mmCIF file of C-alpha atoms in Angstrom:
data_model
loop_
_atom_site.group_PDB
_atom_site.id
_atom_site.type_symbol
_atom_site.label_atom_id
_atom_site.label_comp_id
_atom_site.label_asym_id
_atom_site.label_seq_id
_atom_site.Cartn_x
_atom_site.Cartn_y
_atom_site.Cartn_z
ATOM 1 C CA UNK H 1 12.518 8.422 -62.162
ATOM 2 C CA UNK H 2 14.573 5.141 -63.307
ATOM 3 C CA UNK H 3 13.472 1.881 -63.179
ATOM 4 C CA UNK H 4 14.721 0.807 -59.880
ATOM 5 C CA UNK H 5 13.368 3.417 -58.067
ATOM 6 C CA UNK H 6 9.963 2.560 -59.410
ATOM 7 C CA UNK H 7 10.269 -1.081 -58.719
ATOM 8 C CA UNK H 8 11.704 -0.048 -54.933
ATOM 9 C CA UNK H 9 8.231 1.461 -54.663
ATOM 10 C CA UNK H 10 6.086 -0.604 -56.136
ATOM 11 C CA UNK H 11 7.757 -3.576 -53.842
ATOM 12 C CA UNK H 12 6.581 -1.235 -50.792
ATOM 13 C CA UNK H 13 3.334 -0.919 -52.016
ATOM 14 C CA UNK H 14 3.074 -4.618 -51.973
ATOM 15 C CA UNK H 15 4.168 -4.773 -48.391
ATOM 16 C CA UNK H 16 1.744 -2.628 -47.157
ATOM 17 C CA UNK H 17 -0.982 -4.712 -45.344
ATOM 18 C CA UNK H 18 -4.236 -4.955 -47.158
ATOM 19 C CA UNK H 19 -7.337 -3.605 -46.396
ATOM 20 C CA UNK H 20 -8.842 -6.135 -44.995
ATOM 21 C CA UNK H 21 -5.873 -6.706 -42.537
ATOM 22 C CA UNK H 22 -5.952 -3.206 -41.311
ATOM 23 C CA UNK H 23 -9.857 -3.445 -40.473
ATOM 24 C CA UNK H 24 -8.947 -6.467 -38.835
ATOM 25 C CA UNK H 25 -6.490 -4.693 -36.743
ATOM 26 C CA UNK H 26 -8.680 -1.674 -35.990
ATOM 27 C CA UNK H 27 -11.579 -4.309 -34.761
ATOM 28 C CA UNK H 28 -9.054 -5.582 -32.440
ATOM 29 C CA UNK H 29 -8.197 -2.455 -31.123
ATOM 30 C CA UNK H 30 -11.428 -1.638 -30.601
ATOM 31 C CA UNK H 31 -12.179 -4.983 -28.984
ATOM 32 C CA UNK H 32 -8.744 -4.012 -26.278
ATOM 33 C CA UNK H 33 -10.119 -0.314 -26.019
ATOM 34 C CA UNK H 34 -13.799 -1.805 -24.827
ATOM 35 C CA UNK H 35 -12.004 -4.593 -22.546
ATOM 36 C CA UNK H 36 -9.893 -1.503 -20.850
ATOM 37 C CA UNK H 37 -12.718 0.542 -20.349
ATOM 38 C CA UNK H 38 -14.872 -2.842 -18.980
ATOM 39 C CA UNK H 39 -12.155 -3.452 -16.434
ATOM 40 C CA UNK H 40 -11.564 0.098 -15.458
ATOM 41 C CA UNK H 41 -15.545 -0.069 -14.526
ATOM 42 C CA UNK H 42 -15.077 -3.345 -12.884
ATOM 43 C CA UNK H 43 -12.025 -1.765 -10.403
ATOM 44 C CA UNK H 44 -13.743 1.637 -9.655
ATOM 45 C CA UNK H 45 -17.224 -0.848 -8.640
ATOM 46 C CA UNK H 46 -14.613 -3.237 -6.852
ATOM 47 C CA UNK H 47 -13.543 -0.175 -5.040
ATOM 48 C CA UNK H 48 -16.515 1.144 -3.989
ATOM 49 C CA UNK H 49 -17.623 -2.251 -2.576
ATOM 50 C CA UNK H 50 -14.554 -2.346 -0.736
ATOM 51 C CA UNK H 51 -15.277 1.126 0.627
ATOM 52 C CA UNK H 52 -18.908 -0.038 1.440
ATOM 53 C CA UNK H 53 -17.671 -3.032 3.063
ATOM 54 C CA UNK H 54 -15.508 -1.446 5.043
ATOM 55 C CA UNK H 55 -18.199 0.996 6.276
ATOM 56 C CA UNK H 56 -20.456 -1.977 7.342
ATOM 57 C CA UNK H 57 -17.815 -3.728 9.361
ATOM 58 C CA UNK H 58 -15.863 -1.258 11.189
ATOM 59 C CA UNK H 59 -18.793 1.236 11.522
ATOM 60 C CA UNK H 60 -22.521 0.325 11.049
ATOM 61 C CA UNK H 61 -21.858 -3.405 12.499
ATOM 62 C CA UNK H 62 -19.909 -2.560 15.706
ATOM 63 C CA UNK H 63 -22.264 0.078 16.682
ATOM 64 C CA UNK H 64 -25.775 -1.249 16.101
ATOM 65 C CA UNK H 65 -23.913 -4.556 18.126
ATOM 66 C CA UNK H 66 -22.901 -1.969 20.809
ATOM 67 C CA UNK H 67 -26.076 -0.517 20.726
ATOM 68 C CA UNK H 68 -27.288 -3.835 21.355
ATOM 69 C CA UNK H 69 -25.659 -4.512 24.187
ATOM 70 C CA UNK H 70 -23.216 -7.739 22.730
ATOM 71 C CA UNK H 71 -19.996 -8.462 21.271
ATOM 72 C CA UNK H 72 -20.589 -11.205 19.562
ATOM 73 C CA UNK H 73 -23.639 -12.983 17.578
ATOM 74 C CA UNK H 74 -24.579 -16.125 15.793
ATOM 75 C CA UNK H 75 -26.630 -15.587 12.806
ATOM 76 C CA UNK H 76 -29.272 -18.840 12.473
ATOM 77 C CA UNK H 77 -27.082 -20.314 9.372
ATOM 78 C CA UNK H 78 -24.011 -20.193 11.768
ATOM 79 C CA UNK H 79 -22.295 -16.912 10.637
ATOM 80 C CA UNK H 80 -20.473 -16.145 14.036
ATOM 81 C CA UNK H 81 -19.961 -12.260 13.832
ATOM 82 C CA UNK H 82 -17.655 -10.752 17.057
ATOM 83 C CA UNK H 83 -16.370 -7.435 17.277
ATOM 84 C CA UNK H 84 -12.551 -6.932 18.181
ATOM 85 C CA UNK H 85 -10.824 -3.544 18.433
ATOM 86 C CA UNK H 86 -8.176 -3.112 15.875
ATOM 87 C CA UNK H 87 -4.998 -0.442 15.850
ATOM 88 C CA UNK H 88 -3.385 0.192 12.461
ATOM 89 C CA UNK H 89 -1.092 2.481 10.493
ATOM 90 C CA UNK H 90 2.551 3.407 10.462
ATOM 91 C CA UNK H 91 4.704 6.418 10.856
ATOM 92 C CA UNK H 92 4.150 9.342 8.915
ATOM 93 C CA UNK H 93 5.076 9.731 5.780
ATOM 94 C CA UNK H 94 5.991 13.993 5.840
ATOM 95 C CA UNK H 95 9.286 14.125 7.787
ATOM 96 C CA UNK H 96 8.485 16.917 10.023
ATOM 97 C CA UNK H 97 5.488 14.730 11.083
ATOM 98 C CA UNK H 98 7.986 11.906 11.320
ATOM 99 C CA UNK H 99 10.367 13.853 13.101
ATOM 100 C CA UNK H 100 7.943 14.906 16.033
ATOM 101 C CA UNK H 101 6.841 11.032 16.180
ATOM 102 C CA UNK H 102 10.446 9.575 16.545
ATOM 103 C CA UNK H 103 11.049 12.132 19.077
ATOM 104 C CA UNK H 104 8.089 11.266 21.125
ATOM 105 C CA UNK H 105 8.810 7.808 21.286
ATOM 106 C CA UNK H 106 12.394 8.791 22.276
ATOM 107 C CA UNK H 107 10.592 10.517 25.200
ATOM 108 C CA UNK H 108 8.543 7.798 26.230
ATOM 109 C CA UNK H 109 11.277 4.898 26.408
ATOM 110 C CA UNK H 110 10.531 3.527 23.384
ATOM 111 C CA UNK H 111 14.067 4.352 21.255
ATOM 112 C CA UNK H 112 14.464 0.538 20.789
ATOM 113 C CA UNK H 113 11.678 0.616 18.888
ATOM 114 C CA UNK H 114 13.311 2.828 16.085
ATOM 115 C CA UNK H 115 15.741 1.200 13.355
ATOM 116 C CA UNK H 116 18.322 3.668 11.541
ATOM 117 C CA UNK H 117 19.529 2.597 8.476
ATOM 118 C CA UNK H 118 21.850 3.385 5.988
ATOM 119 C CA UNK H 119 22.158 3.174 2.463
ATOM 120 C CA UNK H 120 25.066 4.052 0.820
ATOM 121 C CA UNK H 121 25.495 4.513 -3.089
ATOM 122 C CA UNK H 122 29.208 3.602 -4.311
ATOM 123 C CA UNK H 123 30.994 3.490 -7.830
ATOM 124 C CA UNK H 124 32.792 1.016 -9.212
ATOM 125 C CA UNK H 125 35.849 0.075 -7.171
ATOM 126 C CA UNK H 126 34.809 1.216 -4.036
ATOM 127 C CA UNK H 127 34.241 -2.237 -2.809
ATOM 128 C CA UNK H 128 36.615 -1.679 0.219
ATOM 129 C CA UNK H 129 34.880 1.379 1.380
ATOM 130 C CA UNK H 130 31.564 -0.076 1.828
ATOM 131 C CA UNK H 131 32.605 -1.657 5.282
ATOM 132 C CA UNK H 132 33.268 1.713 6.826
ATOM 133 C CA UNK H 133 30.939 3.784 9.400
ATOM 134 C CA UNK H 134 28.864 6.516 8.534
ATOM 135 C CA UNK H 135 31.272 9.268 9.181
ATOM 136 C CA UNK H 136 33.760 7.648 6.866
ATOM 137 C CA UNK H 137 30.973 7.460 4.071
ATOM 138 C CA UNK H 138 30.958 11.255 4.692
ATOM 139 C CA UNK H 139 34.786 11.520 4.778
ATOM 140 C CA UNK H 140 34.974 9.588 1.739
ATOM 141 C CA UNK H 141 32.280 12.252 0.140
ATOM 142 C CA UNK H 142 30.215 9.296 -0.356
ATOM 143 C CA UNK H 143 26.410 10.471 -1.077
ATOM 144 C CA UNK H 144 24.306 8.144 1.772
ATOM 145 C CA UNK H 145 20.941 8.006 2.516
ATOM 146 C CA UNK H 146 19.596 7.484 6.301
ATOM 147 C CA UNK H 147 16.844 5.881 7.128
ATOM 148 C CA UNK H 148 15.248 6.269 10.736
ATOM 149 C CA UNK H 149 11.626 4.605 11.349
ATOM 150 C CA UNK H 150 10.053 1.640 13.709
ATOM 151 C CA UNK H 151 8.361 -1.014 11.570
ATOM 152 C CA UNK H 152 4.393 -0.677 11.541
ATOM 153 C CA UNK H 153 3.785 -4.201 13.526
ATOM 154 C CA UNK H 154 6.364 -2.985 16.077
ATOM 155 C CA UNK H 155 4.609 0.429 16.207
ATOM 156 C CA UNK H 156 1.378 -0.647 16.609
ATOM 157 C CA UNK H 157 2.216 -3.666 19.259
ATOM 158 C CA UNK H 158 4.203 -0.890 21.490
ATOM 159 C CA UNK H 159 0.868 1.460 21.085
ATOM 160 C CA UNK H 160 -1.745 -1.457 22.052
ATOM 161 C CA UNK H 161 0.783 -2.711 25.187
ATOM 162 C CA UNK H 162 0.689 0.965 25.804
ATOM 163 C CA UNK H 163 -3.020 1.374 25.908
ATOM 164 C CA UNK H 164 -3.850 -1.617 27.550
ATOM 165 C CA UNK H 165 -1.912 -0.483 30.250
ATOM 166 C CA UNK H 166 -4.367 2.260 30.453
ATOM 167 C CA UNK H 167 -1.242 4.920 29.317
ATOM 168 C CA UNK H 168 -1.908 7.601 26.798
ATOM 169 C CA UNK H 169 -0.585 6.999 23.249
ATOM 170 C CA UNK H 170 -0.739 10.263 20.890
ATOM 171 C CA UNK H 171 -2.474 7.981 17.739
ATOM 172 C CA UNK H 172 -2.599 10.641 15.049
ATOM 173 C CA UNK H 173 0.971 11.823 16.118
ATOM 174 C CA UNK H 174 2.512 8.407 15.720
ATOM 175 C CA UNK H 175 0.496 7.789 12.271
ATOM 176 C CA UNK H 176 -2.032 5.349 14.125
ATOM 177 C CA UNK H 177 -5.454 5.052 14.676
ATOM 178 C CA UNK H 178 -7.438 2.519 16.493
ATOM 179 C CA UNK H 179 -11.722 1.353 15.707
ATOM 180 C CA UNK H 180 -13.565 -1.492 16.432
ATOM 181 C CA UNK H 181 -14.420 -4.166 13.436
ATOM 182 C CA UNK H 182 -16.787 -6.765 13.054
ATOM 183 C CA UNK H 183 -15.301 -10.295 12.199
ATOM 184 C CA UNK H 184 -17.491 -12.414 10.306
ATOM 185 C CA UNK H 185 -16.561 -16.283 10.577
ATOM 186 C CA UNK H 186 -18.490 -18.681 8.048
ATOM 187 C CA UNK H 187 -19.866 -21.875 9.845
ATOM 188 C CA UNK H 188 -17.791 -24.832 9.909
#
């Protein structure tokens, strides 16, 4: 071993961080590691709160009220809690399932409901192509994608003008579903 060898490794020796450094590190992974597990207990409680909420106000609330015989209630601090049916999702996300929806709504009159989009992937210097139709994109032997769906607001205010007009909407089909929840307004 020659002399500069020796002094190349004793001058990464003295690089190396210290001891005290490196427990100083390890504390403050520690401290990261216990903050991580802390907040992944704090999102699966927040979670299950949500859950439970959830419960209360579109199941347990709405019914005893129903049971009750009233839509709406004034608690004595002022709390005014009323119960108002509610329609949510969107189209299915499996294309077959899709597929059958899109077609049903074709059936029932609703085809200006549906968007179709495309989304075309070009190289460089294809600039000039990009204005073309569909069919050129697959003349071209341009790769597109095609989207075909109906926004979820759109969806669900064709389904409620549907209902109210006492017509039959298949919910699950079309990726909806309707329940009752309780609104809870805090005094003024």
């Amino acid at each position: 071993m020659n002399d500069a060898s020796l002094l190349d490794q004793l001058s990464a020796l003295a690089e190396l961080p210290s001891a005290e450094e490196l427990k100083s590190v390890k504390a403050l992974v520690e401290k990261a590691l216990e903050r991580q597990r802390y907040i992944a207990k704090l999102e699966d409680a927040l979670q299950r709160e949500k859950k439970a909420l959830n419960l209360i106000l579109t199941s347990a609330l709405p019914d005893l009220m129903a049971s009750a015989g009233t839509k709406e209630f004034t608690t004595e601090e002022g709390f005014k809690v009323s119960i108002k049916d509610f329609l949510s999702g969107s189209l299915p996300k499996d294309e077959d399932k899709r597929t059958v929806a899109l077609e049903w709504l074709r059936g029932n009159g609703a085809e200006d409901l549906i968007k179709n989009e495309l989304h075309a992937h070009f190289d460089r210097g294809q600039d000039n192509v990009a204005g073309d139709v569909a069919g050129k994109l697959q003349e071209a032997g341009i790769a597109f994608e095609q989207a075909v769906g109906v926004h979820p607001s759109t969806l669900k205010a064709y389904a409620n003008e549907r209902m109210r007009n006492g017509e039959d909407v298949p919910l699950e089909l079309l990726g909806l579903y309707a329940g009752r929840i309780a609104e809870i307004q805090r005094p003024k």
